[in-house]
Coordinates of C-alpha atoms in Angstrom, one line a residue:
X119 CA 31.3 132.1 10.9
X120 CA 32.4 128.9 12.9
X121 CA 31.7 129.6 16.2
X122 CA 32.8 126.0 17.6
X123 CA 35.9 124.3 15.7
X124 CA 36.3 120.7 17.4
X125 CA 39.4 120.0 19.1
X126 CA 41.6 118.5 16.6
X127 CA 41.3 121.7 13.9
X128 CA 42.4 125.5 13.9
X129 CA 41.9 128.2 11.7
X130 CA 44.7 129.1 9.2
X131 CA 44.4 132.1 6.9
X132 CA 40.8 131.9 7.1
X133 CA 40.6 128.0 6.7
X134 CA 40.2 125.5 9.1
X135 CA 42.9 123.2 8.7
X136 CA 44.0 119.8 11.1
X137 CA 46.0 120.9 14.6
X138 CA 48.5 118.0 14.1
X139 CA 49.5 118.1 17.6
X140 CA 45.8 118.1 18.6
X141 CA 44.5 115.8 16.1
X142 CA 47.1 113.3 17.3
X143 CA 45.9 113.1 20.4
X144 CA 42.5 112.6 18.8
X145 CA 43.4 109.4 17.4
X146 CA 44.8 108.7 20.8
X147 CA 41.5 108.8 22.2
X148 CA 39.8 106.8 19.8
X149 CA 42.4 104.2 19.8
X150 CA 42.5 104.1 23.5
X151 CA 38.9 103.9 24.2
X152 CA 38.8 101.1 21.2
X153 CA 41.9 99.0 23.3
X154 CA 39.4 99.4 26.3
X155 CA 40.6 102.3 28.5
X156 CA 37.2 104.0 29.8
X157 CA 36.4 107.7 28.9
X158 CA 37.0 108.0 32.5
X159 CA 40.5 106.7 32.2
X160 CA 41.1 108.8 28.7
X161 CA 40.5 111.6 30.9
X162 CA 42.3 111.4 33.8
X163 CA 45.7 110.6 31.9
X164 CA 45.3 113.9 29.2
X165 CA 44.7 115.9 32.6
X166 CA 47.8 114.0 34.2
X167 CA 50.3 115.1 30.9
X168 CA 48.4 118.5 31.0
X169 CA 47.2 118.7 27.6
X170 CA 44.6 121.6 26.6
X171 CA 41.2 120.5 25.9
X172 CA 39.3 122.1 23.7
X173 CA 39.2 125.7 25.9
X174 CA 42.8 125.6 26.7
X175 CA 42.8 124.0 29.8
X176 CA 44.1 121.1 30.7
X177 CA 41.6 119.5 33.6
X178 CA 39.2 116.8 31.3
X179 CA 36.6 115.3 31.9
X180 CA 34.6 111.8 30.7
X181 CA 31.8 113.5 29.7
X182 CA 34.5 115.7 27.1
X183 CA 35.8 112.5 26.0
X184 CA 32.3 111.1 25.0
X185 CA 31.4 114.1 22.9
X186 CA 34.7 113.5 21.1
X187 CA 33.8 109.7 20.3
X188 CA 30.7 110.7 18.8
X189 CA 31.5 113.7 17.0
X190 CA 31.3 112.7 13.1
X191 CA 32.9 115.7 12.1
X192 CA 36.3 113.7 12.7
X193 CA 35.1 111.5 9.9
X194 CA 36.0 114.8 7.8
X195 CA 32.8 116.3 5.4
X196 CA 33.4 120.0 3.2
X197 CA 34.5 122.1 6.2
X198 CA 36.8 119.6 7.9
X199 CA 39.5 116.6 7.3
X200 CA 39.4 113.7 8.2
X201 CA 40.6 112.5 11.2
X202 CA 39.4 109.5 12.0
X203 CA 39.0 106.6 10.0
X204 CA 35.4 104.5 9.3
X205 CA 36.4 101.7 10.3
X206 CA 37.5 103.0 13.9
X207 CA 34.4 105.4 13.9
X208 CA 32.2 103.0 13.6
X209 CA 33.8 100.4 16.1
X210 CA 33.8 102.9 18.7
X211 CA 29.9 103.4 18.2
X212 CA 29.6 99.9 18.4
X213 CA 31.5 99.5 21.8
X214 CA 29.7 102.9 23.4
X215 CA 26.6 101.3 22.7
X216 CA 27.3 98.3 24.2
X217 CA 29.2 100.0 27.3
X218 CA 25.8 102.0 27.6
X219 CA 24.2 98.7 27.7
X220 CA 26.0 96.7 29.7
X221 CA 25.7 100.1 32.3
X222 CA 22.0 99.9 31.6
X223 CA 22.3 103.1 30.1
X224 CA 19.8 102.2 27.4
X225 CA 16.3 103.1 26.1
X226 CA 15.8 99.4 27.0
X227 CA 16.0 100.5 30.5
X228 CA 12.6 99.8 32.2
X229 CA 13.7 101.9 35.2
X230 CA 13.7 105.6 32.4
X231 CA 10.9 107.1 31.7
X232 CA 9.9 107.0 28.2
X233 CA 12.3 108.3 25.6
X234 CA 11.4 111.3 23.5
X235 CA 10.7 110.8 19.8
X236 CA 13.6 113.4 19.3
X237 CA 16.1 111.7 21.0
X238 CA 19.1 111.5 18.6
X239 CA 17.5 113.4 16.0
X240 CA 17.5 117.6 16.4
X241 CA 21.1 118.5 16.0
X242 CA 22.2 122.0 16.9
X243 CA 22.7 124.6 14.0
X244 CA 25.9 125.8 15.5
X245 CA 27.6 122.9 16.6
X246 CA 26.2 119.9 15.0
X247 CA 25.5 117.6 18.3
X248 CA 22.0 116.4 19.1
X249 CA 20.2 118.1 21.4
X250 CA 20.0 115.9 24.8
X251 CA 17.2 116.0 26.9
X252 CA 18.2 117.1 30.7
X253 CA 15.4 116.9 33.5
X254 CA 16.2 118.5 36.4
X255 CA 14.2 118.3 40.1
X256 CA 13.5 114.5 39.1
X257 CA 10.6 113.4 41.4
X258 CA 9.5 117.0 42.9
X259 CA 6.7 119.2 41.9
X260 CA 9.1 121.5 40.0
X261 CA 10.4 119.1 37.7
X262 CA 11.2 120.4 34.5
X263 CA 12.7 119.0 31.2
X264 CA 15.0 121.3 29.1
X265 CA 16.8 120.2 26.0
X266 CA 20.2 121.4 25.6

């Protein structure tokens, strides 16, 4: 059993099926964030109109949004239906990553420690995502890196 269905899909007689409403707004998203609004932006208006996220409420967050841009299962495989174009996908990969860099949020950093040669590549058996590499205490003598 499916224990997390992306936003975007529901379960009909035992099938998960596109949430029309839902994957509307997913589109939304994508096309937004591709015109230029920031995930920050995305965000603040779904929680303005009050729309549920993915838990039914309606407070969103960037971080939310991001995991939405990257989640291929919008490109539709056997479980789900496509939602989201190629074309789009793919553009909005290509803008995160240069967002990221133009925030210095890239491996080519010098100021970040050295990346892990599993970034971006053990995905979750239940959800699909990559794991992400969280340290917490940064600096102190309890410092401690979990994967999430």
């Amino acid at each position: 059993m499916l224990k997390h269905i992306p936003i975007g899909y529901k379960i009909s007689d035992g099938k998960i099926e596109v949430d029309t409403e839902k994957a509307r707004v997913i589109k939304k998203i994508f096309n937004d964030y591709l015109k230029g609004a920031s995930m920050k932006k995305i965000a603040r208006d779904l929680t303005e109109i009050e729309f549920p996220n993915k838990t039914n409420k309606t407070n969103w967050y960037h971080g939310s949004i991001g995991r939405i841009l990257e989640d291929r299962k919008y490109l539709g495989d056997e479980i789900y239906s496509q939602i989201i174009d190629e074309e789009s996908f793919k553009e909005v990969q290509k803008r995160r990553k240069e967002r990221n860099k133009e925030y210095a949020r890239t491996k080519e950093n010098p100021n970040r420690k050295e990346e892990s040669v599993f970034m971006e590549k053990v995905i979750c058996g239940e959800c699909g995502e990559f794991y992400r590499k969280y340290i917490t205490d940064v600096g102190k003598p309890e410092e401690k890196i979990v994967w999430k």
